[in-house]
PDB file of C-alpha atoms in Angstrom:
ATOM      1  CA  MET A 461     125.974  20.283  38.833  1.00 67.00           C
ATOM      2  CA  SER A 462     124.692  18.598  35.727  1.00 80.00           C
ATOM      3  CA  GLY A 463     124.858  19.844  32.186  1.00 93.00           C
ATOM      4  CA  PHE A 464     121.927  19.994  29.798  1.00 94.00           C
ATOM      5  CA  VAL A 465     121.767  20.125  26.013  1.00 95.00           C
ATOM      6  CA  LEU A 466     118.393  21.574  25.065  1.00 94.00           C
ATOM      7  CA  ILE A 467     117.486  21.356  21.386  1.00 95.00           C
ATOM      8  CA  GLU A 468     114.780  23.538  19.843  1.00 93.00           C
ATOM      9  CA  SER A 469     113.727  22.827  16.273  1.00 92.00           C
ATOM     10  CA  GLY A 470     110.415  24.636  15.960  1.00 83.00           C
ATOM     11  CA  GLY A 471     109.527  28.106  14.772  1.00 75.00           C
ATOM     12  CA  ALA A 472     106.993  30.376  16.446  1.00 68.00           C
ATOM     13  CA  ALA A 473     104.072  29.224  14.289  1.00 68.00           C
ATOM     14  CA  GLU A 474     104.860  25.533  14.756  1.00 70.00           C
ATOM     15  CA  VAL A 475     105.646  25.366  18.461  1.00 67.00           C
ATOM     16  CA  PRO A 476     103.706  27.945  20.478  1.00 70.00           C
ATOM     17  CA  ASP A 477     105.015  26.735  23.857  1.00 79.00           C
ATOM     18  CA  VAL A 478     108.702  27.503  23.250  1.00 81.00           C
ATOM     19  CA  ARG A 479     108.602  30.218  25.914  1.00 84.00           C
ATOM     20  CA  GLY A 480     108.103  27.508  28.547  1.00 86.00           C
ATOM     21  CA  PHE A 481     111.082  25.610  27.144  1.00 88.00           C
ATOM     22  CA  LEU A 482     113.219  28.755  27.324  1.00 90.00           C
ATOM     23  CA  GLU A 483     112.015  29.404  30.873  1.00 92.00           C
ATOM     24  CA  THR A 484     113.090  25.869  31.770  1.00 93.00           C
ATOM     25  CA  ALA A 485     116.547  26.643  30.355  1.00 94.00           C
ATOM     26  CA  ALA A 486     116.717  29.837  32.439  1.00 94.00           C
ATOM     27  CA  HIS A 487     115.576  27.990  35.561  1.00 94.00           C
ATOM     28  CA  LEU A 488     118.206  25.263  35.082  1.00 95.00           C
ATOM     29  CA  ALA A 489     120.938  27.865  34.573  1.00 95.00           C
ATOM     30  CA  GLY A 490     119.732  29.810  37.608  1.00 93.00           C
ATOM     31  CA  ALA A 491     120.044  26.637  39.667  1.00 94.00           C
ATOM     32  CA  GLY A 492     123.703  26.412  38.653  1.00 94.00           C
ATOM     33  CA  HIS A 493     123.442  23.886  35.825  1.00 95.00           C
ATOM     34  CA  ASP A 494     125.394  24.316  32.590  1.00 94.00           C
ATOM     35  CA  VAL A 495     122.869  24.805  29.773  1.00 96.00           C
ATOM     36  CA  GLN A 496     123.675  24.482  26.085  1.00 96.00           C
ATOM     37  CA  LEU A 497     120.674  25.550  23.973  1.00 96.00           C
ATOM     38  CA  PHE A 498     121.012  24.442  20.368  1.00 96.00           C
ATOM     39  CA  LEU A 499     118.636  25.864  17.743  1.00 96.00           C
ATOM     40  CA  ILE A 500     118.094  23.845  14.577  1.00 95.00           C
ATOM     41  CA  GLN A 501     115.691  23.823  11.634  1.00 95.00           C
ATOM     42  CA  ASN A 502     113.085  26.612  12.044  1.00 94.00           C
ATOM     43  CA  GLY A 503     114.252  27.151  15.612  1.00 94.00           C
ATOM     44  CA  VAL A 504     117.117  29.280  14.254  1.00 95.00           C
ATOM     45  CA  LEU A 505     114.600  31.930  13.168  1.00 94.00           C
ATOM     46  CA  ARG A 506     114.082  32.765  16.839  1.00 92.00           C
ATOM     47  CA  ALA A 507     117.752  33.787  17.006  1.00 94.00           C
ATOM     48  CA  LEU A 508     117.306  36.773  14.683  1.00 95.00           C
ATOM     49  CA  GLN A 509     117.776  40.168  16.304  1.00 95.00           C
ATOM     50  CA  GLY A 510     114.452  41.298  17.751  1.00 93.00           C
ATOM     51  CA  ALA A 511     112.645  38.018  17.031  1.00 91.00           C
ATOM     52  CA  ASP A 512     112.538  36.667  20.585  1.00 89.00           C
ATOM     53  CA  PRO A 513     113.511  38.914  23.516  1.00 90.00           C
ATOM     54  CA  CYS A 514     113.334  35.959  25.914  1.00 89.00           C
ATOM     55  CA  LEU A 515     115.918  34.056  23.848  1.00 91.00           C
ATOM     56  CA  ALA A 516     118.139  37.130  23.544  1.00 89.00           C
ATOM     57  CA  ALA A 517     118.142  37.539  27.334  1.00 91.00           C
ATOM     58  CA  LEU A 518     118.878  33.851  27.800  1.00 93.00           C
ATOM     59  CA  ALA A 519     121.887  34.085  25.471  1.00 92.00           C
ATOM     60  CA  ASN A 520     123.497  36.562  27.867  1.00 91.00           C
ATOM     61  CA  GLN A 521     122.728  34.668  31.068  1.00 92.00           C
ATOM     62  CA  PRO A 522     125.561  33.001  33.031  1.00 90.00           C
ATOM     63  CA  ASN A 523     125.794  29.208  32.604  1.00 93.00           C
ATOM     64  CA  VAL A 524     124.025  29.394  29.214  1.00 96.00           C
ATOM     65  CA  ALA A 525     125.374  29.095  25.686  1.00 96.00           C
ATOM     66  CA  VAL A 526     122.977  29.493  22.764  1.00 97.00           C
ATOM     67  CA  TRP A 527     123.975  27.938  19.451  1.00 97.00           C
ATOM     68  CA  ALA A 528     122.370  28.279  16.002  1.00 97.00           C
ATOM     69  CA  ASP A 529     122.962  25.522  13.472  1.00 97.00           C
ATOM     70  CA  ALA A 530     124.958  26.814  10.489  1.00 97.00           C
ATOM     71  CA  PHE A 531     123.201  24.567   7.954  1.00 97.00           C
ATOM     72  CA  SER A 532     119.741  25.600   9.202  1.00 97.00           C
ATOM     73  CA  LEU A 533     120.742  29.256   8.903  1.00 97.00           C
ATOM     74  CA  GLN A 534     122.107  28.733   5.400  1.00 97.00           C
ATOM     75  CA  THR A 535     119.018  26.909   4.122  1.00 97.00           C
ATOM     76  CA  ARG A 536     116.825  29.731   5.439  1.00 96.00           C
ATOM     77  CA  ALA A 537     119.034  32.425   3.864  1.00 96.00           C
ATOM     78  CA  VAL A 538     119.918  33.886   7.258  1.00 96.00           C
ATOM     79  CA  ASP A 539     123.201  35.729   7.498  1.00 96.00           C
ATOM     80  CA  PRO A 540     124.867  34.973  10.863  1.00 96.00           C
ATOM     81  CA  ARG A 541     125.415  38.732  11.318  1.00 96.00           C
ATOM     82  CA  GLU A 542     121.617  39.021  11.703  1.00 96.00           C
ATOM     83  CA  LEU A 543     121.636  36.977  14.922  1.00 97.00           C
ATOM     84  CA  ALA A 544     121.039  38.498  18.326  1.00 95.00           C
ATOM     85  CA  PRO A 545     124.199  39.237  20.323  1.00 94.00           C
ATOM     86  CA  GLY A 546     125.550  36.285  22.260  1.00 94.00           C
ATOM     87  CA  ILE A 547     124.249  33.608  19.889  1.00 96.00           C
ATOM     88  CA  ARG A 548     126.965  31.456  18.379  1.00 96.00           C
ATOM     89  CA  VAL A 549     126.916  29.621  15.062  1.00 97.00           C
ATOM     90  CA  ALA A 550     127.810  25.933  15.208  1.00 96.00           C
ATOM     91  CA  SER A 551     127.723  22.798  13.117  1.00 94.00           C
ATOM     92  CA  MET A 552     126.092  19.446  13.721  1.00 90.00           C
ATOM     93  CA  ARG A 553     129.557  18.169  14.616  1.00 92.00           C
ATOM     94  CA  GLU A 554     129.581  20.568  17.559  1.00 92.00           C
ATOM     95  CA  LEU A 555     126.111  19.405  18.588  1.00 91.00           C
ATOM     96  CA  LEU A 556     127.370  15.828  18.534  1.00 89.00           C
ATOM     97  CA  GLN A 557     130.288  16.841  20.759  1.00 89.00           C
ATOM     98  CA  LEU A 558     127.891  18.490  23.197  1.00 86.00           C
ATOM     99  CA  LEU A 559     125.616  15.443  23.242  1.00 85.00           C
ATOM    100  CA  THR A 560     128.466  13.025  23.877  1.00 86.00           C
ATOM    101  CA  SER A 561     130.152  15.050  26.610  1.00 82.00           C
ATOM    102  CA  ASP A 562     130.197  13.498  30.062  1.00 78.00           C
ATOM    103  CA  ASP A 563     127.330  14.261  32.397  1.00 84.00           C
ATOM    104  CA  ARG A 564     125.073  16.008  29.861  1.00 86.00           C
ATOM    105  CA  LYS A 565     121.384  15.323  29.614  1.00 87.00           C
ATOM    106  CA  PRO A 566     119.772  15.922  26.203  1.00 83.00           C
ATOM    107  CA  VAL A 567     116.236  17.314  25.909  1.00 84.00           C
ATOM    108  CA  TRP A 568     114.677  17.772  22.452  1.00 83.00           C
ATOM    109  CA  HIS A 569     111.675  20.074  22.109  1.00 80.00           C
TER     110      HIS A 569
END
């Protein structure tokens, strides 16, 4: 199966159709694909506990890893301990590694 790196940069007020993007991630994972969902910029605000139940469920789904960009969290004064369970903190270096891994398809939303 293929691997996907899905990147979400928008907050709830900026990008109202994120739910569809998250449903796509869940569908891909359900079909057996490896899904790496990377939240950057205002997208990290969705990772806060209680902010997005759909994202929280996705973070605990098999074949899915949800990452929140450390710099984006820092510039928004978000303590990583405030993130929903299952969401990992990562750097842009780790995003670059994901994007350059063999057989991964990037999708930016």
